[in-house]
Coordinates of C-alpha atoms and ligand atoms in Angstrom, one line a residue:
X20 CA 103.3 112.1 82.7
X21 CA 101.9 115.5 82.5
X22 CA 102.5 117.1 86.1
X23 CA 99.6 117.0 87.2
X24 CA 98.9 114.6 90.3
X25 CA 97.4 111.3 89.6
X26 CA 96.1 109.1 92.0
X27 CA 98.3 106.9 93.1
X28 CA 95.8 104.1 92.6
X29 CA 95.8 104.4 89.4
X30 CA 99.8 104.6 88.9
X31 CA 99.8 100.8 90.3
X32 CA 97.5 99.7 87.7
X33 CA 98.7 97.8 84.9
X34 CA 97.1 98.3 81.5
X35 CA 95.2 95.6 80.6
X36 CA 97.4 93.6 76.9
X37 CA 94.2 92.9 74.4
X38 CA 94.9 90.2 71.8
X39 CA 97.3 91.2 69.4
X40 CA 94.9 92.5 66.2
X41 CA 94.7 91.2 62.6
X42 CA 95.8 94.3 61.0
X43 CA 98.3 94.9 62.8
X44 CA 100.1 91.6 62.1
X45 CA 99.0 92.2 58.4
X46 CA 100.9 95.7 58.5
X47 CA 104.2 94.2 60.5
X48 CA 104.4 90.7 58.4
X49 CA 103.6 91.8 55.2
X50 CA 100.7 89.4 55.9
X51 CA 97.2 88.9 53.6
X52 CA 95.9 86.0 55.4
X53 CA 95.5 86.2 58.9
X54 CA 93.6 84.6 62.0
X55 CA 93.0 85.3 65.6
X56 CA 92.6 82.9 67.7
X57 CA 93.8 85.4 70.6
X58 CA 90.9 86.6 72.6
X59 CA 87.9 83.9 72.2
X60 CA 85.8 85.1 70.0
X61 CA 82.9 83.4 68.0
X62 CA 84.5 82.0 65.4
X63 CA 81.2 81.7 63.3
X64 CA 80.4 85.1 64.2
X65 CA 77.8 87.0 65.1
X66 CA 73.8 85.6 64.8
X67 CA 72.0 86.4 61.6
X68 CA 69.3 87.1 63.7
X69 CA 71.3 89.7 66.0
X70 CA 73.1 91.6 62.5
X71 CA 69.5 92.3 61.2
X72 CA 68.3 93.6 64.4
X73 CA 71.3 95.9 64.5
X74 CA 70.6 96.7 60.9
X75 CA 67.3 98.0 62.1
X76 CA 68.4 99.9 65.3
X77 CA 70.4 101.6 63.0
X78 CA 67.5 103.4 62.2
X79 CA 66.7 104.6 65.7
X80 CA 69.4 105.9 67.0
X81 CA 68.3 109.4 67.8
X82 CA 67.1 107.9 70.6
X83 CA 68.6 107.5 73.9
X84 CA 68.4 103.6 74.8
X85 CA 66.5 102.7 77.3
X86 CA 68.2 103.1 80.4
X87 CA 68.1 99.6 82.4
X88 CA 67.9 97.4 78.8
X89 CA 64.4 96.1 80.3
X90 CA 63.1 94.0 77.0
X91 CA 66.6 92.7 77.1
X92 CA 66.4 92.0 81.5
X93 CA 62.8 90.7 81.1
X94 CA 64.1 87.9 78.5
X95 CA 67.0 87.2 80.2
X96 CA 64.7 86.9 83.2
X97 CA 62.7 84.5 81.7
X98 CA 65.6 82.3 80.1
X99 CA 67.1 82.1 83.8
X100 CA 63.6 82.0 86.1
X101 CA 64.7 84.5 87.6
X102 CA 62.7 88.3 88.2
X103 CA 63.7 90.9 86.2
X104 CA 64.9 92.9 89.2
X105 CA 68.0 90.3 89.7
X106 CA 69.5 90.7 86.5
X107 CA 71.2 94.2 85.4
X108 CA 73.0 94.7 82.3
X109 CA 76.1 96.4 81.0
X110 CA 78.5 97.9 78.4
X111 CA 80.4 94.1 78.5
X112 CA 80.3 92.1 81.7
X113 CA 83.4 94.6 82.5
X114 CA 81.3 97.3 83.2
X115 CA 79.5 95.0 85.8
X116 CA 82.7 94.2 87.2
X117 CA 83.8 97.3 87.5
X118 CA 80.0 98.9 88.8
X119 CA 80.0 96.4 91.3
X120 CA 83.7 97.5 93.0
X121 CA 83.1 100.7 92.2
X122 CA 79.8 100.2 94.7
X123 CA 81.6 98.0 97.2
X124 CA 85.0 98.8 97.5
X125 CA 86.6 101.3 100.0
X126 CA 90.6 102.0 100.1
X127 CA 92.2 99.9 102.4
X128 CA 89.4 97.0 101.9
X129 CA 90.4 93.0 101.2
X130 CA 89.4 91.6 98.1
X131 CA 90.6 87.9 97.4
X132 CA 91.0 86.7 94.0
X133 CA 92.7 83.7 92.0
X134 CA 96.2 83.8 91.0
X135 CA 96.2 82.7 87.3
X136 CA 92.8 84.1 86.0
X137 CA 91.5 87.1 84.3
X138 CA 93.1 90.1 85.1
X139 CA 90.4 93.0 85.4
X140 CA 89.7 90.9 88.7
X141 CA 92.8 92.8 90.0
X142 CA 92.3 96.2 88.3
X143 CA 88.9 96.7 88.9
X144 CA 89.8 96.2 92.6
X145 CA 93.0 98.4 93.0
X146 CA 91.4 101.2 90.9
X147 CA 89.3 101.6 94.3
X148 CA 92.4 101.6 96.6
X149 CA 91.6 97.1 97.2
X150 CA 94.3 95.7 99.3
X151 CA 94.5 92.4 97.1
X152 CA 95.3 88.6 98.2
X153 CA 96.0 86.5 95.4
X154 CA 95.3 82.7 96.2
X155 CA 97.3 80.5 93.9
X156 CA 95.2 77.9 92.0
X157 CA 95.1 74.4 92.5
X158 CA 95.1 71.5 89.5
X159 CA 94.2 74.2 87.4
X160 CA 91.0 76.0 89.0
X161 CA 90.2 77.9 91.7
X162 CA 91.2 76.4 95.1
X163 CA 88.2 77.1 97.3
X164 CA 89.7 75.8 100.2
X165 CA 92.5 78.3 100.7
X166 CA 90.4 81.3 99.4
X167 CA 87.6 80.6 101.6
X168 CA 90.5 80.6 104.9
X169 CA 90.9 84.3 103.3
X170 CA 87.5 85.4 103.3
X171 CA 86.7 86.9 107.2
X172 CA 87.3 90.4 106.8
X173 CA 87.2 90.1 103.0
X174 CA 85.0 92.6 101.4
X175 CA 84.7 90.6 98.2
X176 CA 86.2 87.4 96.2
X177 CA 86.3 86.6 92.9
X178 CA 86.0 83.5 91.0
X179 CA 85.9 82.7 87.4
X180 CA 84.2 79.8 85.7
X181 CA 85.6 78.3 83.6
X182 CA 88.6 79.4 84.8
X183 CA 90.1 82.1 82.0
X184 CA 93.1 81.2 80.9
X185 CA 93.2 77.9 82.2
X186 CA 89.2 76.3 81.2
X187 CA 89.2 74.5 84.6
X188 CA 86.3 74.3 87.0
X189 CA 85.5 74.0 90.6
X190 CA 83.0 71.4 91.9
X191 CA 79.6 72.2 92.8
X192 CA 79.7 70.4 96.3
X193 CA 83.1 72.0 96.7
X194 CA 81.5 75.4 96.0
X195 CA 78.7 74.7 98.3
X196 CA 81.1 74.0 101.0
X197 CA 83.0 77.2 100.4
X198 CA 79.8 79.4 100.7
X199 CA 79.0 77.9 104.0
X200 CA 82.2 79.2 105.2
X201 CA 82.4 82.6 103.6
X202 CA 81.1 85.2 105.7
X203 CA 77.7 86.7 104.7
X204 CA 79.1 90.2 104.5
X205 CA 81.6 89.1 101.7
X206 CA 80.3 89.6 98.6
X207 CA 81.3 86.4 96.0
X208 CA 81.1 87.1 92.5
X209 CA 81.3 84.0 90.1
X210 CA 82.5 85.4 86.8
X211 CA 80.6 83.0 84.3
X212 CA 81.8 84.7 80.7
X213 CA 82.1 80.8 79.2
X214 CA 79.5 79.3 80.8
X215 CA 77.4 78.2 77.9
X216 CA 80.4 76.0 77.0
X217 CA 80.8 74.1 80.0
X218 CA 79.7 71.4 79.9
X219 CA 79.4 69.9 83.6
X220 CA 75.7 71.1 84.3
X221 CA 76.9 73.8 87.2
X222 CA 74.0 75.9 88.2
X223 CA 74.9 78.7 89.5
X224 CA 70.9 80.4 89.5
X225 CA 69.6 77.9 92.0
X226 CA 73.0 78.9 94.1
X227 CA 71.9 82.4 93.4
X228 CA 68.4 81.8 95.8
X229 CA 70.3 80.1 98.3
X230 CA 73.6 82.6 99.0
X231 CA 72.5 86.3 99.2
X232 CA 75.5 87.6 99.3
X233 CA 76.4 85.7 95.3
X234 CA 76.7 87.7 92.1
X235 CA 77.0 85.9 88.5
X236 CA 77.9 87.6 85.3
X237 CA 77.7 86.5 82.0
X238 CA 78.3 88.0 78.7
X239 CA 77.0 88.1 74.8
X240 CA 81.2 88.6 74.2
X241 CA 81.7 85.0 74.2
X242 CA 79.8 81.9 72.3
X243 CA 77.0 84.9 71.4
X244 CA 79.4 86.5 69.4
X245 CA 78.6 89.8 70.3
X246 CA 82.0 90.7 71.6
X247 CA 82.6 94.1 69.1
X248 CA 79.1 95.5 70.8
X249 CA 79.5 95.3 74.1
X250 CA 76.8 93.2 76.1
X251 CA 77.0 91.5 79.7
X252 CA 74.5 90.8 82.6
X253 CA 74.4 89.8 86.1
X254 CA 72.5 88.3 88.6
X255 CA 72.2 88.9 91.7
X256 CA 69.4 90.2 94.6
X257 CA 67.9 93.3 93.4
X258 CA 69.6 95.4 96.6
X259 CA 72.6 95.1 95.3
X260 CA 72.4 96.1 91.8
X261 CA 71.0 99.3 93.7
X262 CA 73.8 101.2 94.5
X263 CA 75.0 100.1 90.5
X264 CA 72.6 102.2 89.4
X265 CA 73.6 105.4 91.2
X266 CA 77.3 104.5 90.3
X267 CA 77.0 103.8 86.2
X268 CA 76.6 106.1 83.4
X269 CA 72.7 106.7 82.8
X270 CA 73.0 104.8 78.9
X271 CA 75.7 102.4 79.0
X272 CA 74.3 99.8 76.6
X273 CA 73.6 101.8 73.1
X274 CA 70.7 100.5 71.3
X275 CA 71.9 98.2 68.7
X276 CA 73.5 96.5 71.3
X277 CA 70.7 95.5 73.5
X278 CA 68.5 94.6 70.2
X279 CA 71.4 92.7 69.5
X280 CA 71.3 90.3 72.4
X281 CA 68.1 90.4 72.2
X282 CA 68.0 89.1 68.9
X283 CA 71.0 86.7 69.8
X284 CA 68.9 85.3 72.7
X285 CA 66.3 83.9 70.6
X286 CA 68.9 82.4 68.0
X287 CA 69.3 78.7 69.7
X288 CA 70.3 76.9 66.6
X289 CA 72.9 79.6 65.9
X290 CA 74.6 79.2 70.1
X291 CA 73.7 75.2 69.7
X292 CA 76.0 75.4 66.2
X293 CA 78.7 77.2 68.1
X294 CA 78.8 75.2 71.6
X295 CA 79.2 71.9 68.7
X296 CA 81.5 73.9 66.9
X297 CA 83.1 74.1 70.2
X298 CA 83.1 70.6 71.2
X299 CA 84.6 69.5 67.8
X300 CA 87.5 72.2 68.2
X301 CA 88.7 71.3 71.7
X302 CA 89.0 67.6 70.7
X303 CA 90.8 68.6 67.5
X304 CA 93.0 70.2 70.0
X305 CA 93.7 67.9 72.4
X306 CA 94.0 65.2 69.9
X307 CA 96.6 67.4 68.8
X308 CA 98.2 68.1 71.4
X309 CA 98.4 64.5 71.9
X310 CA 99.9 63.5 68.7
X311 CA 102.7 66.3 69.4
X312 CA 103.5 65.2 73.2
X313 CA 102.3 68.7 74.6
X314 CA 100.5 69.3 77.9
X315 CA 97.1 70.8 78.3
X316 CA 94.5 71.9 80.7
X317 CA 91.3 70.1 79.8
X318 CA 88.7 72.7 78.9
X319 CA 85.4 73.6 79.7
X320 CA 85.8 76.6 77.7
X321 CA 86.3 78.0 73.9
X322 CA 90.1 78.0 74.3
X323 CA 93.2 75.2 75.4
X324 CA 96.2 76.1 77.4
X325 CA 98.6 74.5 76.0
X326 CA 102.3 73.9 77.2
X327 CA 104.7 74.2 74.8
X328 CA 107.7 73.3 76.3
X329 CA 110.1 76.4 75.8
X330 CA 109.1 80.4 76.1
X331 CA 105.7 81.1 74.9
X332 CA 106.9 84.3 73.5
X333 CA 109.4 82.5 70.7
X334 CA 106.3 80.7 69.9
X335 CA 104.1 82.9 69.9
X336 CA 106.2 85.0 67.1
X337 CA 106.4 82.1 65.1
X338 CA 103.3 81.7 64.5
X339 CA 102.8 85.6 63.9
X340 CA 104.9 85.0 61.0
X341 CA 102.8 82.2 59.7
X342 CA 99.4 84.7 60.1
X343 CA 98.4 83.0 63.4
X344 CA 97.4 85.0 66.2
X345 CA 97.1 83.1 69.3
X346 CA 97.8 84.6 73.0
X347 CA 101.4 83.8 74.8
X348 CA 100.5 83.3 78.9
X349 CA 103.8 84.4 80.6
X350 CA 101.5 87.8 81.8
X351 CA 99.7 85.2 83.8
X352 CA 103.0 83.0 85.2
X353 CA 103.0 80.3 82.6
X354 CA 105.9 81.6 80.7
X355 CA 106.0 78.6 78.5
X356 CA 102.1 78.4 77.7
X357 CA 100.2 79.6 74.9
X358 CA 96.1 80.2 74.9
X359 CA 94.1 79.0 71.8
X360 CA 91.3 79.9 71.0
X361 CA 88.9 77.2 69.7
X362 CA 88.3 78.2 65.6
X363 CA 86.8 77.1 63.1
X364 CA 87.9 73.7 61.7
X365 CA 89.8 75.4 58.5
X366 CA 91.3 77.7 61.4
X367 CA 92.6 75.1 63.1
X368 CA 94.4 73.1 60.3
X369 CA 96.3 76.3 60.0
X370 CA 97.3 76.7 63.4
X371 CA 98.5 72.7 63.8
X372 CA 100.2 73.2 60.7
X373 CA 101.7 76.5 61.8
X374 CA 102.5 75.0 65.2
X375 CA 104.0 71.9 64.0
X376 CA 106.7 74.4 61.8
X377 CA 106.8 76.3 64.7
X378 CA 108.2 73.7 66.8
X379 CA 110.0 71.9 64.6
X380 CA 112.6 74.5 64.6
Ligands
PLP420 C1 86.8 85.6 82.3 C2 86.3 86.8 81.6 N1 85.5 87.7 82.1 C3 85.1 88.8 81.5 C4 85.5 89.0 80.2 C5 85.0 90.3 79.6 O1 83.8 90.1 79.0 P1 83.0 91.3 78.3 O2 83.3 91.3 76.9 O3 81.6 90.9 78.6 O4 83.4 92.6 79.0 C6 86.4 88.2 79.6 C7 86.9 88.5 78.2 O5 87.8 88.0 77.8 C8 86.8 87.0 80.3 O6 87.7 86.2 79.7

């Protein structure tokens, strides 16, 4: 530390652990071959569609972008039936995230999140002096019950859906129940970065007319394979994006990013090929997991949590050393878990076989 005071905020934060990266594991293994199945990405990548756009915003990049990403709001509008005033967009659904507490949340205010989810939750909310409750989940999602018994005097709660690490989800009558009991002042935000995966039909845009006081975001980081640009929306009622506006840098979301979602929106064969790729993964997975007596959280997401019976971190190294990068959970209180991401099928004869070794041991 340099002297100088900091706030003490920000000396409570912890700094957020990314997935481990390929070249690093290349560089400390000696490694050629190496995959990542660490931080659910794409693993067919990016669109076509959405490289060739960026190929051609290449060329225009004197240009500030334009501020609010409106071509991008208006399709996203569209897609959702929503107007284009509900949706804003940012640099990642973390910028969101962060715009939104950064708006909302005064030192000393209650913010209720989930214990066992994505930790910016937490951050975002203690950068701004938050006084946080942590409600433990229940059979591997959120458990609406106990948060909801938190939420008078809560200034906002935070959900995730599918659940990050743990690919649960909450019921929609169970949800509806817990908005009726939250407090219209508290502000819900139901973080939806996986939603194009689940597959249980939960709409959280009709919710959106119904509760004025809910927020969704989504990103282009996750099954549009954008993650390496930087792309995420909300939705919510325009008078609360307002103060978002005044709070966020004036170009946030460079131009080959938004024609990149742009482009990425209009590629439905290349999301329907990743949603199947998807759906064939997580059964490899589980099939797996079956074969090899391990316990799992089923998964409405692109990733498995998978117990593997002794610490995650011993396991996690082993499979370093066989050029598989996958995520250990013990950050998250599951010291004996391990997140997968869902690859591509080659992808994931390496990690079985690099488990099975792994374990054998
Ligand atoms: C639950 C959840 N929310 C948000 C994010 C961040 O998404 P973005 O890349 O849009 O900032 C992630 C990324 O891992 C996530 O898992």
């Amino acid at each position: 530390m340099t002297g100088y005071p900091v706030r003490p905020e920000v000396l409570k934060l912890k700094p957020y652990v990314p997935g481990k990266p390929i070249v690093e594991v290349q560089q400390e293994y000696g490694l050629q071959e190496v995959i990542k199945l660490a931080s659910n990405e794409n693993p067919l990548g990016p669109s076509p569609l959405a490289v060739d756009a960026m190929r051609q915003a290449a060329a225009e990049v004197h240009i500030y972008p334009e501020a609010t990403a409106r071509a991008l709001r208006q399709a996203l509008a569209a897609q959702v039936n929503l107007p284009e005033d509900w949706l804003m967009v940012g640099n990642g659904s973390d910028e969101l995230l962060r715009l939104l507490a950064g708006s909302y949340i005064r030192p000393g205010d209650r913010v209720v999140l989930p214990g066992c989810s994505f930790p910016n939750y937490r951050t975002v909310s203690e950068i701004f002096g938050a006084d946080v409750t942590e409600v433990p989940l229940v059979g591997e999602t959120m458990d609406l019950q106990a948060m909801a018994a938190q939420a008078p005097g809560a200034r906002v709660i935070f959900l995730c859906r599918p659940n990050n690490p743990t690919g649960g989800v909450f019921p929609e009558t169970a949800f509806r129940h817990f908005m009726a009991a939250v407090p219209a002042e508290t502000l819900v935000l139901i973080d939806e970065a996986y939603h194009e995966f689940d597959a249980t039909g939960f709409d959280s845009v009709d919710l959106l007319r119904s509760f004025p006081n809910l927020i969704v975001t989504r990103t282009f980081s996750k099954a549009y394979g954008l993650a390496g640009i930087r792309v995420g929306y909300g939705m919510a009622r325009p008078e609360i994006w307002q103060p978002c506006y005044r709070v966020r840098e004036p170009f946030s979301v460079n131009v080959p990013a938004q024609a990149a979602a742009l482009a990425a929106l209009q590629d439905t064969a290349h999301l329907t090929a990743t949603v199947e790729n998807n759906r064939l993964g997580l059964q490899f997975l589980t099939e797996l997991c079956g074969e090899m007596g391990l316990p799992y959280t089923p998964s409405q997401a692109n990733f498995l949590l998978i117990d593997v019976g002794r610490p995650a971190t011993e396991v996690f190294e082993a499979l370093l050393r066989r050029g598989v990068i996958v995520r250990p959970m013990g950050g998250s209180g599951r010291p004996t878990a391990i997140r997968v991401t869902v690859g591509t099928p080659a992808e994931l004869e390496q990690f079985a076989a690099a488990l099975r070794e792994a374990l054998a041991k």
